PDB file of C-alpha atoms and ligand atoms in Angstrom:
ATOM      1  CA  MET A   1      37.443 -25.272 -21.612  1.00 75.00           C
ATOM      2  CA  THR A   2      37.646 -22.178 -23.787  1.00 93.00           C
ATOM      3  CA  ARG A   3      34.438 -21.310 -25.562  1.00 97.00           C
ATOM      4  CA  LEU A   4      35.308 -20.258 -29.087  1.00 98.00           C
ATOM      5  CA  ILE A   5      31.921 -19.271 -30.387  1.00 98.00           C
ATOM      6  CA  GLU A   6      28.418 -19.277 -29.032  1.00 97.00           C
ATOM      7  CA  GLY A   7      25.049 -18.482 -30.581  1.00 97.00           C
ATOM      8  CA  ARG A   8      21.883 -17.998 -28.550  1.00 97.00           C
ATOM      9  CA  GLY A   9      18.340 -17.986 -29.899  1.00 97.00           C
ATOM     10  CA  LEU A  10      19.482 -17.576 -33.480  1.00 98.00           C
ATOM     11  CA  ALA A  11      16.921 -16.964 -36.184  1.00 98.00           C
ATOM     12  CA  ALA A  12      17.667 -16.380 -39.849  1.00 97.00           C
ATOM     13  CA  GLY A  13      15.780 -16.192 -43.100  1.00 96.00           C
ATOM     14  CA  PHE A  14      15.713 -14.745 -46.569  1.00 95.00           C
ATOM     15  CA  GLY A  15      12.854 -12.540 -47.741  1.00 93.00           C
ATOM     16  CA  GLY A  16       9.646 -14.055 -46.473  1.00 91.00           C
ATOM     17  CA  THR A  17      11.224 -17.414 -45.669  1.00 94.00           C
ATOM     18  CA  ASP A  18      12.340 -18.454 -42.209  1.00 95.00           C
ATOM     19  CA  VAL A  19      15.292 -20.803 -42.387  1.00 97.00           C
ATOM     20  CA  LEU A  20      16.417 -21.088 -38.770  1.00 97.00           C
ATOM     21  CA  SER A  21      14.770 -20.291 -35.492  1.00 97.00           C
ATOM     22  CA  GLY A  22      15.592 -20.723 -31.832  1.00 97.00           C
ATOM     23  CA  VAL A  23      19.028 -22.206 -32.512  1.00 97.00           C
ATOM     24  CA  ASP A  24      21.488 -22.392 -29.638  1.00 97.00           C
ATOM     25  CA  PHE A  25      24.991 -23.441 -30.596  1.00 96.00           C
ATOM     26  CA  HIS A  26      28.455 -23.479 -29.116  1.00 97.00           C
ATOM     27  CA  ILE A  27      31.836 -24.991 -29.789  1.00 97.00           C
ATOM     28  CA  ASP A  28      34.777 -25.150 -27.418  1.00 97.00           C
ATOM     29  CA  ALA A  29      38.510 -25.324 -28.113  1.00 97.00           C
ATOM     30  CA  GLY A  30      39.610 -28.670 -29.515  1.00 95.00           C
ATOM     31  CA  GLU A  31      36.113 -30.069 -30.074  1.00 94.00           C
ATOM     32  CA  ILE A  32      34.928 -31.760 -33.252  1.00 93.00           C
ATOM     33  CA  VAL A  33      31.268 -31.019 -33.880  1.00 92.00           C
ATOM     34  CA  THR A  34      29.316 -32.289 -36.859  1.00 89.00           C
ATOM     35  CA  ILE A  35      26.062 -30.750 -38.031  1.00 88.00           C
ATOM     36  CA  VAL A  36      23.841 -33.084 -40.009  1.00 80.00           C
ATOM     37  CA  GLY A  37      20.475 -32.396 -41.556  1.00 77.00           C
ATOM     38  CA  PRO A  38      18.525 -32.823 -44.753  1.00 75.00           C
ATOM     39  CA  ASN A  39      18.991 -30.579 -47.768  1.00 81.00           C
ATOM     40  CA  GLY A  40      17.688 -27.108 -47.116  1.00 87.00           C
ATOM     41  CA  SER A  41      17.642 -27.575 -43.339  1.00 87.00           C
ATOM     42  CA  GLY A  42      19.769 -24.472 -42.766  1.00 94.00           C
ATOM     43  CA  LYS A  43      23.192 -26.029 -42.179  1.00 93.00           C
ATOM     44  CA  SER A  44      25.076 -23.648 -44.476  1.00 94.00           C
ATOM     45  CA  THR A  45      23.052 -20.716 -43.183  1.00 96.00           C
ATOM     46  CA  LEU A  46      24.117 -21.537 -39.622  1.00 97.00           C
ATOM     47  CA  MET A  47      27.755 -21.687 -40.741  1.00 96.00           C
ATOM     48  CA  ARG A  48      27.387 -18.339 -42.492  1.00 95.00           C
ATOM     49  CA  LEU A  49      25.792 -16.821 -39.394  1.00 96.00           C
ATOM     50  CA  LEU A  50      28.723 -18.006 -37.314  1.00 96.00           C
ATOM     51  CA  VAL A  51      31.331 -16.546 -39.676  1.00 93.00           C
ATOM     52  CA  GLY A  52      29.369 -13.304 -39.962  1.00 94.00           C
ATOM     53  CA  ALA A  53      28.395 -13.628 -43.627  1.00 92.00           C
ATOM     54  CA  VAL A  54      24.674 -13.618 -42.779  1.00 95.00           C
ATOM     55  CA  ARG A  55      23.061 -11.418 -40.152  1.00 96.00           C
ATOM     56  CA  PRO A  56      20.746 -13.096 -37.676  1.00 97.00           C
ATOM     57  CA  ARG A  57      17.160 -11.882 -37.574  1.00 97.00           C
ATOM     58  CA  SER A  58      17.324 -12.394 -33.849  1.00 97.00           C
ATOM     59  CA  GLY A  59      19.652 -13.853 -31.296  1.00 97.00           C
ATOM     60  CA  THR A  60      23.262 -13.181 -30.413  1.00 97.00           C
ATOM     61  CA  ILE A  61      26.617 -14.543 -31.489  1.00 97.00           C
ATOM     62  CA  THR A  62      29.617 -14.259 -29.194  1.00 97.00           C
ATOM     63  CA  ARG A  63      33.113 -15.048 -30.425  1.00 96.00           C
ATOM     64  CA  ALA A  64      36.223 -15.443 -28.299  1.00 97.00           C
ATOM     65  CA  PRO A  65      38.259 -12.236 -28.599  1.00 96.00           C
ATOM     66  CA  GLY A  66      40.610 -12.407 -31.585  1.00 95.00           C
ATOM     67  CA  LEU A  67      39.192 -15.755 -32.728  1.00 96.00           C
ATOM     68  CA  ARG A  68      40.974 -17.053 -35.838  1.00 96.00           C
ATOM     69  CA  LEU A  69      38.574 -18.860 -38.101  1.00 95.00           C
ATOM     70  CA  GLY A  70      39.373 -20.971 -41.139  1.00 94.00           C
ATOM     71  CA  TYR A  71      36.251 -21.412 -43.253  1.00 92.00           C
ATOM     72  CA  VAL A  72      35.808 -23.683 -46.244  1.00 89.00           C
ATOM     73  CA  PRO A  73      32.469 -22.806 -47.827  1.00 83.00           C
ATOM     74  CA  GLN A  74      30.345 -25.310 -49.687  1.00 79.00           C
ATOM     75  CA  LYS A  75      30.691 -23.519 -52.986  1.00 74.00           C
ATOM     76  CA  LEU A  76      33.615 -21.547 -54.251  1.00 75.00           C
ATOM     77  CA  SER A  77      33.526 -20.514 -57.834  1.00 69.00           C
ATOM     78  CA  ILE A  78      36.803 -20.080 -59.592  1.00 70.00           C
ATOM     79  CA  ASP A  79      36.821 -18.659 -63.069  1.00 71.00           C
ATOM     80  CA  PRO A  80      37.877 -21.693 -65.115  1.00 63.00           C
ATOM     81  CA  THR A  81      39.606 -19.479 -67.664  1.00 71.00           C
ATOM     82  CA  LEU A  82      42.027 -18.154 -65.039  1.00 77.00           C
ATOM     83  CA  PRO A  83      45.364 -19.952 -65.318  1.00 81.00           C
ATOM     84  CA  LEU A  84      45.669 -20.353 -61.570  1.00 89.00           C
ATOM     85  CA  THR A  85      48.065 -22.874 -60.054  1.00 92.00           C
ATOM     86  CA  VAL A  86      47.476 -24.356 -56.614  1.00 94.00           C
ATOM     87  CA  THR A  87      50.296 -22.347 -55.062  1.00 93.00           C
ATOM     88  CA  ARG A  88      48.937 -19.095 -56.570  1.00 92.00           C
ATOM     89  CA  PHE A  89      45.462 -19.964 -55.344  1.00 92.00           C
ATOM     90  CA  LEU A  90      46.810 -20.318 -51.802  1.00 94.00           C
ATOM     91  CA  ASP A  91      47.821 -16.651 -52.015  1.00 93.00           C
ATOM     92  CA  LEU A  92      44.188 -15.597 -52.347  1.00 88.00           C
ATOM     93  CA  PRO A  93      42.943 -13.443 -50.785  1.00 86.00           C
ATOM     94  CA  ARG A  94      46.306 -12.607 -49.209  1.00 89.00           C
ATOM     95  CA  PRO A  95      49.809 -13.885 -49.956  1.00 94.00           C
ATOM     96  CA  SER A  96      51.556 -16.215 -47.533  1.00 95.00           C
ATOM     97  CA  PRO A  97      55.256 -17.039 -47.281  1.00 96.00           C
ATOM     98  CA  ARG A  98      56.318 -19.866 -49.573  1.00 94.00           C
ATOM     99  CA  ALA A  99      57.571 -22.032 -46.679  1.00 95.00           C
ATOM    100  CA  LYS A 100      54.286 -21.719 -44.843  1.00 95.00           C
ATOM    101  CA  LYS A 101      52.329 -22.716 -47.934  1.00 96.00           C
ATOM    102  CA  ALA A 102      54.653 -25.673 -48.485  1.00 96.00           C
ATOM    103  CA  ALA A 103      54.201 -26.794 -44.870  1.00 96.00           C
ATOM    104  CA  MET A 104      50.400 -26.677 -45.105  1.00 96.00           C
ATOM    105  CA  MET A 105      50.412 -28.494 -48.435  1.00 96.00           C
ATOM    106  CA  GLU A 106      52.554 -31.195 -46.909  1.00 96.00           C
ATOM    107  CA  ARG A 107      50.193 -31.511 -43.945  1.00 95.00           C
ATOM    108  CA  CYS A 108      47.298 -31.907 -46.337  1.00 96.00           C
ATOM    109  CA  GLY A 109      49.132 -34.463 -48.481  1.00 95.00           C
ATOM    110  CA  ILE A 110      49.160 -32.377 -51.658  1.00 96.00           C
ATOM    111  CA  THR A 111      52.828 -31.450 -52.051  1.00 94.00           C
ATOM    112  CA  ASP A 112      52.872 -32.882 -55.553  1.00 94.00           C
ATOM    113  CA  LEU A 113      50.128 -30.483 -56.639  1.00 95.00           C
ATOM    114  CA  THR A 114      52.119 -27.276 -56.064  1.00 92.00           C
ATOM    115  CA  HIS A 115      52.250 -26.269 -59.717  1.00 92.00           C
ATOM    116  CA  HIS A 116      49.093 -28.038 -60.774  1.00 93.00           C
ATOM    117  CA  PRO A 117      46.368 -25.831 -62.288  1.00 91.00           C
ATOM    118  CA  MET A 118      43.290 -25.471 -60.094  1.00 89.00           C
ATOM    119  CA  THR A 119      41.188 -26.720 -62.939  1.00 85.00           C
ATOM    120  CA  GLY A 120      41.442 -30.451 -63.377  1.00 85.00           C
ATOM    121  CA  LEU A 121      41.843 -31.296 -59.697  1.00 88.00           C
ATOM    122  CA  SER A 122      39.781 -34.209 -58.449  1.00 87.00           C
ATOM    123  CA  GLY A 123      37.079 -33.483 -55.859  1.00 86.00           C
ATOM    124  CA  GLY A 124      39.258 -34.840 -53.065  1.00 89.00           C
ATOM    125  CA  GLN A 125      42.359 -32.923 -54.187  1.00 92.00           C
ATOM    126  CA  TYR A 126      40.324 -29.742 -54.473  1.00 90.00           C
ATOM    127  CA  GLN A 127      39.026 -30.078 -50.908  1.00 92.00           C
ATOM    128  CA  ARG A 128      42.542 -30.627 -49.606  1.00 94.00           C
ATOM    129  CA  VAL A 129      43.678 -27.468 -51.379  1.00 94.00           C
ATOM    130  CA  LEU A 130      40.816 -25.527 -49.781  1.00 94.00           C
ATOM    131  CA  LEU A 131      41.755 -27.048 -46.447  1.00 95.00           C
ATOM    132  CA  ALA A 132      45.407 -26.046 -46.838  1.00 96.00           C
ATOM    133  CA  ARG A 133      44.303 -22.507 -47.643  1.00 95.00           C
ATOM    134  CA  ALA A 134      42.033 -22.357 -44.586  1.00 95.00           C
ATOM    135  CA  LEU A 135      44.932 -23.530 -42.388  1.00 96.00           C
ATOM    136  CA  LEU A 136      47.155 -20.646 -43.485  1.00 96.00           C
ATOM    137  CA  VAL A 137      45.422 -18.319 -41.019  1.00 94.00           C
ATOM    138  CA  GLN A 138      46.396 -20.718 -38.202  1.00 95.00           C
ATOM    139  CA  PRO A 139      42.806 -21.094 -37.156  1.00 96.00           C
ATOM    140  CA  GLN A 140      41.629 -22.069 -33.703  1.00 97.00           C
ATOM    141  CA  LEU A 141      38.386 -23.096 -35.361  1.00 98.00           C
ATOM    142  CA  LEU A 142      38.181 -24.804 -38.728  1.00 97.00           C
ATOM    143  CA  MET A 143      34.761 -24.800 -40.384  1.00 97.00           C
ATOM    144  CA  LEU A 144      34.071 -27.162 -43.279  1.00 95.00           C
ATOM    145  CA  ASP A 145      30.823 -27.147 -45.221  1.00 93.00           C
ATOM    146  CA  GLU A 146      30.126 -30.501 -46.923  1.00 89.00           C
ATOM    147  CA  ALA A 147      33.826 -31.102 -47.452  1.00 88.00           C
ATOM    148  CA  THR A 148      33.440 -34.756 -48.394  1.00 86.00           C
ATOM    149  CA  GLN A 149      30.646 -34.209 -50.884  1.00 83.00           C
ATOM    150  CA  GLY A 150      31.379 -36.136 -54.056  1.00 79.00           C
ATOM    151  CA  MET A 151      34.158 -38.189 -52.472  1.00 84.00           C
ATOM    152  CA  ASP A 152      33.900 -41.944 -52.395  1.00 82.00           C
ATOM    153  CA  GLN A 153      33.902 -43.792 -49.103  1.00 80.00           C
ATOM    154  CA  ARG A 154      37.660 -44.264 -49.015  1.00 82.00           C
ATOM    155  CA  GLY A 155      38.224 -40.618 -49.957  1.00 85.00           C
ATOM    156  CA  SER A 156      35.938 -39.468 -47.130  1.00 85.00           C
ATOM    157  CA  ALA A 157      37.663 -41.756 -44.653  1.00 84.00           C
ATOM    158  CA  GLY A 158      41.076 -40.390 -45.662  1.00 88.00           C
ATOM    159  CA  PHE A 159      39.842 -36.829 -45.371  1.00 90.00           C
ATOM    160  CA  TYR A 160      38.349 -37.448 -41.930  1.00 88.00           C
ATOM    161  CA  ALA A 161      41.591 -39.085 -40.807  1.00 89.00           C
ATOM    162  CA  LEU A 162      43.433 -35.939 -41.883  1.00 93.00           C
ATOM    163  CA  ILE A 163      41.010 -33.764 -39.902  1.00 92.00           C
ATOM    164  CA  GLU A 164      41.630 -35.869 -36.798  1.00 91.00           C
ATOM    165  CA  GLU A 165      45.356 -35.531 -37.307  1.00 93.00           C
ATOM    166  CA  LEU A 166      45.034 -31.757 -37.601  1.00 94.00           C
ATOM    167  CA  ARG A 167      43.029 -31.577 -34.408  1.00 94.00           C
ATOM    168  CA  ARG A 168      45.591 -33.701 -32.608  1.00 94.00           C
ATOM    169  CA  ASP A 169      48.658 -31.859 -33.931  1.00 94.00           C
ATOM    170  CA  LEU A 170      47.380 -28.300 -34.056  1.00 94.00           C
ATOM    171  CA  GLY A 171      44.744 -28.397 -31.311  1.00 94.00           C
ATOM    172  CA  LEU A 172      42.080 -27.074 -33.663  1.00 95.00           C
ATOM    173  CA  ALA A 173      38.380 -27.179 -33.041  1.00 97.00           C
ATOM    174  CA  VAL A 174      36.501 -28.416 -36.091  1.00 96.00           C
ATOM    175  CA  LEU A 175      32.930 -27.691 -37.110  1.00 97.00           C
ATOM    176  CA  MET A 176      31.721 -29.771 -40.017  1.00 94.00           C
ATOM    177  CA  VAL A 177      28.507 -29.864 -41.978  1.00 92.00           C
ATOM    178  CA  SER A 178      27.242 -32.964 -43.664  1.00 82.00           C
ATOM    179  CA  HIS A 179      24.051 -33.924 -45.416  1.00 69.00           C
ATOM    180  CA  GLU A 180      24.933 -37.578 -44.982  1.00 68.00           C
ATOM    181  CA  LEU A 181      22.464 -38.296 -42.260  1.00 58.00           C
ATOM    182  CA  HIS A 182      23.625 -41.753 -41.381  1.00 61.00           C
ATOM    183  CA  VAL A 183      27.398 -41.441 -41.587  1.00 65.00           C
ATOM    184  CA  VAL A 184      29.469 -39.088 -39.524  1.00 69.00           C
ATOM    185  CA  MET A 185      33.067 -38.898 -38.533  1.00 69.00           C
ATOM    186  CA  SER A 186      33.466 -41.184 -35.553  1.00 73.00           C
ATOM    187  CA  ALA A 187      35.821 -38.710 -33.874  1.00 78.00           C
ATOM    188  CA  SER A 188      32.993 -36.182 -33.561  1.00 84.00           C
ATOM    189  CA  ASP A 189      32.541 -35.213 -29.943  1.00 85.00           C
ATOM    190  CA  ARG A 190      29.035 -34.037 -30.679  1.00 82.00           C
ATOM    191  CA  VAL A 191      26.606 -34.394 -33.535  1.00 80.00           C
ATOM    192  CA  ILE A 192      23.883 -31.819 -33.981  1.00 83.00           C
ATOM    193  CA  CYS A 193      20.884 -32.681 -36.085  1.00 79.00           C
ATOM    194  CA  LEU A 194      19.421 -29.570 -37.644  1.00 83.00           C
ATOM    195  CA  ASN A 195      16.131 -29.099 -39.425  1.00 84.00           C
ATOM    196  CA  GLY A 196      15.360 -25.395 -39.138  1.00 92.00           C
ATOM    197  CA  HIS A 197      15.899 -25.902 -35.432  1.00 89.00           C
ATOM    198  CA  VAL A 198      18.094 -28.243 -33.410  1.00 85.00           C
ATOM    199  CA  CYS A 199      16.230 -31.558 -33.537  1.00 77.00           C
ATOM    200  CA  CYS A 200      18.668 -33.330 -31.280  1.00 73.00           C
ATOM    201  CA  GLU A 201      22.245 -33.495 -30.222  1.00 75.00           C
ATOM    202  CA  GLY A 202      24.423 -36.322 -29.009  1.00 70.00           C
ATOM    203  CA  THR A 203      27.578 -38.374 -29.270  1.00 71.00           C
ATOM    204  CA  PRO A 204      28.119 -40.728 -32.201  1.00 68.00           C
ATOM    205  CA  GLU A 205      28.819 -44.357 -31.463  1.00 59.00           C
ATOM    206  CA  ILE A 206      31.318 -46.492 -33.243  1.00 38.00           C
ATOM    207  CA  VAL A 207      29.496 -49.613 -34.235  1.00 30.00           C
ATOM    208  CA  ARG A 208      32.327 -51.395 -35.971  1.00 36.00           C
ATOM    209  CA  SER A 209      31.074 -54.769 -34.921  1.00 39.00           C
ATOM    210  CA  ALA A 210      27.511 -54.152 -36.106  1.00 37.00           C
ATOM    211  CA  PRO A 211      26.636 -56.089 -39.258  1.00 44.00           C
ATOM    212  CA  GLU A 212      25.139 -52.935 -40.826  1.00 40.00           C
ATOM    213  CA  TYR A 213      28.429 -51.128 -40.362  1.00 33.00           C
ATOM    214  CA  ARG A 214      30.454 -53.894 -41.943  1.00 42.00           C
ATOM    215  CA  ALA A 215      27.976 -54.260 -44.762  1.00 42.00           C
ATOM    216  CA  LEU A 216      28.117 -50.550 -45.528  1.00 37.00           C
ATOM    217  CA  PHE A 217      31.770 -49.793 -44.969  1.00 39.00           C
ATOM    218  CA  GLY A 218      33.651 -53.036 -44.799  1.00 46.00           C
ATOM    219  CA  THR A 219      36.652 -52.936 -42.523  1.00 50.00           C
ATOM    220  CA  GLY A 220      38.929 -50.702 -44.560  1.00 50.00           C
ATOM    221  CA  THR A 221      38.133 -47.274 -43.128  1.00 51.00           C
ATOM    222  CA  GLN A 222      40.111 -47.718 -39.898  1.00 51.00           C
ATOM    223  CA  GLY A 223      37.083 -46.702 -37.896  1.00 51.00           C
ATOM    224  CA  THR A 224      37.012 -43.155 -39.214  1.00 53.00           C
ATOM    225  CA  LEU A 225      33.416 -43.574 -40.295  1.00 53.00           C
ATOM    226  CA  ALA A 226      30.645 -44.582 -37.950  1.00 56.00           C
ATOM    227  CA  LEU A 227      26.963 -44.980 -37.993  1.00 52.00           C
ATOM    228  CA  TYR A 228      25.299 -42.325 -35.933  1.00 48.00           C
ATOM    229  CA  ARG A 229      22.745 -43.380 -33.405  1.00 46.00           C
ATOM    230  CA  HIS A 230      20.409 -40.651 -32.324  1.00 42.00           C
ATOM    231  CA  GLU A 231      19.890 -40.130 -28.631  1.00 44.00           C
ATOM    232  CA  HIS A 232      16.140 -39.997 -28.986  1.00 44.00           C
ATOM    233  CA  ASP A 233      13.400 -40.596 -31.488  1.00 45.00           C
ATOM    234  CA  HIS A 234      12.586 -36.997 -32.491  1.00 43.00           C
ATOM    235  CA  SER A 235       9.073 -37.308 -31.179  1.00 44.00           C
ATOM    236  CA  HIS A 236       9.528 -34.257 -28.919  1.00 40.00           C
ATOM    237  CA  ASP A 237       6.796 -35.755 -26.840  1.00 39.00           C
ATOM    238  CA  HIS A 238       7.175 -33.691 -23.716  1.00 37.00           C
ATOM    239  CA  ALA A 239       3.703 -34.433 -22.473  1.00 38.00           C
ATOM    240  CA  GLY A 240       4.131 -38.125 -21.759  1.00 37.00           C
ATOM    241  CA  GLY A 241       7.219 -40.173 -20.923  1.00 37.00           C
ATOM    242  CA  ASP A 242      10.669 -38.792 -21.558  1.00 38.00           C
ATOM    243  CA  GLY A 243      10.427 -39.028 -25.338  1.00 36.00           C
ATOM    244  CA  HIS A 244      13.604 -41.057 -25.470  1.00 37.00           C
ATOM    245  CA  ASP A 245      14.352 -44.198 -27.354  1.00 36.00           C
ATOM    246  CA  HIS A 246      17.941 -45.052 -26.776  1.00 35.00           C
ATOM    247  CA  GLY A 247      17.960 -48.133 -28.906  1.00 35.00           C
ATOM    248  CA  HIS A 248      16.707 -46.401 -31.990  1.00 35.00           C
ATOM    249  CA  ASP A 249      19.044 -46.622 -34.942  1.00 36.00           C
ATOM    250  CA  HIS A 250      18.699 -44.132 -37.752  1.00 37.00           C
ATOM    251  CA  ALA A 251      21.036 -45.901 -40.080  1.00 35.00           C
ATOM    252  CA  HIS A 252      18.349 -46.850 -42.547  1.00 34.00           C
ATOM    253  CA  HIS A 253      15.478 -44.484 -42.279  1.00 34.00           C
ATOM    254  CA  HIS A 254      16.453 -41.131 -40.851  1.00 35.00           C
ATOM    255  CA  GLY A 255      15.286 -38.303 -43.085  1.00 35.00           C
ATOM    256  CA  GLN A 256      12.476 -36.019 -44.009  1.00 33.00           C
ATOM    257  CA  GLY A 257       9.926 -38.796 -43.972  1.00 32.00           C
ATOM    258  CA  HIS A 258      10.840 -39.748 -40.457  1.00 32.00           C
ATOM    259  CA  HIS A 259      10.582 -36.145 -39.291  1.00 32.00           C
ATOM    260  CA  ALA A 260       7.216 -35.759 -40.928  1.00 28.00           C
ATOM    261  CA  HIS A 261       6.014 -38.875 -39.187  1.00 28.00           C
ATOM    262  CA  ALA A 262       7.247 -37.862 -35.748  1.00 28.00           C
ATOM    263  CA  HIS A 263       5.962 -34.319 -36.014  1.00 28.00           C
ATOM    264  CA  ALA A 264       2.568 -35.301 -37.269  1.00 26.00           C
ATOM    265  CA  HIS A 265       2.026 -37.283 -34.107  1.00 28.00           C
ATOM    266  CA  ALA A 266       3.635 -35.424 -31.315  1.00 28.00           C
ATOM    267  CA  ASP A 267       5.322 -32.184 -32.207  1.00 30.00           C
ATOM    268  CA  LYS A 268       2.593 -29.623 -32.656  1.00 30.00           C
ATOM    269  CA  HIS A 269       3.902 -27.344 -29.979  1.00 32.00           C
ATOM    270  CA  ALA A 270       7.630 -27.760 -30.202  1.00 32.00           C
ATOM    271  CA  ASP A 271       8.671 -27.516 -33.817  1.00 32.00           C
ATOM    272  CA  PRO A 272       9.033 -24.023 -35.310  1.00 32.00           C
ATOM    273  CA  ALA A 273       9.016 -25.570 -38.771  1.00 33.00           C
ATOM    274  CA  GLU A 274       5.463 -26.672 -38.130  1.00 31.00           C
ATOM    275  CA  PRO A 275       3.855 -23.887 -36.124  1.00 32.00           C
ATOM    276  CA  ALA A 276       1.058 -24.831 -33.793  1.00 32.00           C
ATOM    277  CA  GLU A 277      -2.349 -23.684 -34.858  1.00 28.00           C
TER     278      GLU A 277
HETATM  279  N1  ATP B 301      21.223 -16.213 -49.974  1.00 52.54           N
HETATM  280  C1  ATP B 301      20.041 -16.827 -49.952  1.00 52.54           C
HETATM  281  N2  ATP B 301      18.937 -16.225 -50.463  1.00 52.54           N
HETATM  282  C2  ATP B 301      17.734 -16.826 -50.434  1.00 52.54           C
HETATM  283  N3  ATP B 301      17.504 -18.050 -49.914  1.00 52.54           N
HETATM  284  C3  ATP B 301      18.547 -18.701 -49.402  1.00 52.54           C
HETATM  285  C4  ATP B 301      19.873 -18.129 -49.385  1.00 52.54           C
HETATM  286  N4  ATP B 301      20.711 -19.003 -48.783  1.00 52.54           N
HETATM  287  C5  ATP B 301      19.956 -20.075 -48.457  1.00 52.54           C
HETATM  288  N5  ATP B 301      18.673 -19.898 -48.812  1.00 52.54           N
HETATM  289  C6  ATP B 301      17.573 -20.849 -48.588  1.00 52.54           C
HETATM  290  O1  ATP B 301      17.590 -21.208 -47.230  1.00 52.54           O
HETATM  291  C7  ATP B 301      17.277 -22.579 -47.069  1.00 52.54           C
HETATM  292  C8  ATP B 301      18.381 -23.261 -46.288  1.00 52.54           C
HETATM  293  O2  ATP B 301      19.561 -23.256 -47.067  1.00 52.54           O
HETATM  294  P1  ATP B 301      20.938 -23.786 -46.555  1.00 52.54           P
HETATM  295  O3  ATP B 301      21.916 -23.680 -47.692  1.00 52.54           O
HETATM  296  O4  ATP B 301      21.294 -23.133 -45.283  1.00 52.54           O
HETATM  297  O5  ATP B 301      20.596 -25.330 -46.261  1.00 52.54           O
HETATM  298  P2  ATP B 301      21.537 -26.576 -46.146  1.00 52.54           P
HETATM  299  O6  ATP B 301      20.996 -27.371 -44.992  1.00 52.54           O
HETATM  300  O7  ATP B 301      22.961 -26.157 -46.082  1.00 52.54           O
HETATM  301  O8  ATP B 301      21.226 -27.343 -47.492  1.00 52.54           O
HETATM  302  P3  ATP B 301      22.124 -28.286 -48.428  1.00 52.54           P
HETATM  303  O9  ATP B 301      22.337 -29.570 -47.663  1.00 52.54           O
HETATM  304  O10 ATP B 301      21.259 -28.469 -49.612  1.00 52.54           O
HETATM  305  O11 ATP B 301      23.389 -27.549 -48.702  1.00 52.54           O
HETATM  306  C9  ATP B 301      17.078 -23.140 -48.454  1.00 52.54           C
HETATM  307  O12 ATP B 301      15.693 -23.185 -48.716  1.00 52.54           O
HETATM  308  C10 ATP B 301      17.765 -22.132 -49.362  1.00 52.54           C
HETATM  309  O13 ATP B 301      17.141 -22.090 -50.609  1.00 52.54           O
END
């Protein structure tokens, strides 16, 4: 297994604020990894550390030599007064051959948008354009920050299906960020829950037969969405027992409140977000 990128003991912050501390991260060739976490938990900051847009306060980042990275940031501001068509946009920051652009647009299902102005695209179309642009560098690692934000359930499912297809056909590794705590792409090999530090990590389970799953998603998403079951209960209770609760389902109540509850009881020593006295 080729390691594409690895971070050890990463810490980051802005001014007097610490955003991340003690974060270990890696992704190998062909893996799909999803980072989930509440708003402000440092997901985008971790992505920006990995692409080199933010410098770590401590820790190290090692990239495979010559690693090609396709990065779709969470926010990309385009001057709305610029009369930019999709095909012109794909030439930013550097031009690509027309045939290559056409091939990537076809892969992303947006061939009919070639001459469409960038303004006036739907959220889903816009993300597919950004995706096509990121693919032009023939990345080994594709990084997507909140790509399905603003899409409806069917739109997200279609987008995730496309990501799976890209992994299968192009052998890409994919690192995705989502603030949807309870829904992740079922094809994720690993899910990392971040809240200033790595709370927990595990594999998602497809619970298609669970009534909650059917109630939330119906049966029309072809299994591309799944509820995520955490591997443990976040209690970080190293002193007694193993701190695990394998039957615990976060579908309904995972979030800040749950963290606050767990930490208040058992996490005085282990959580950098709540330093021990
Ligand atoms: N360039 C910056 N300057 C100052 N503070 C920043 C900067 N970037 C991020 N932050 C702060 O760092 C914290 C973490 O932000 P980050 O965007 O990494 O979180 P996130 O988990 O991606 O959140 P969201 O789900 O809301 O996108 C936030 O409190 C944010 O205000």
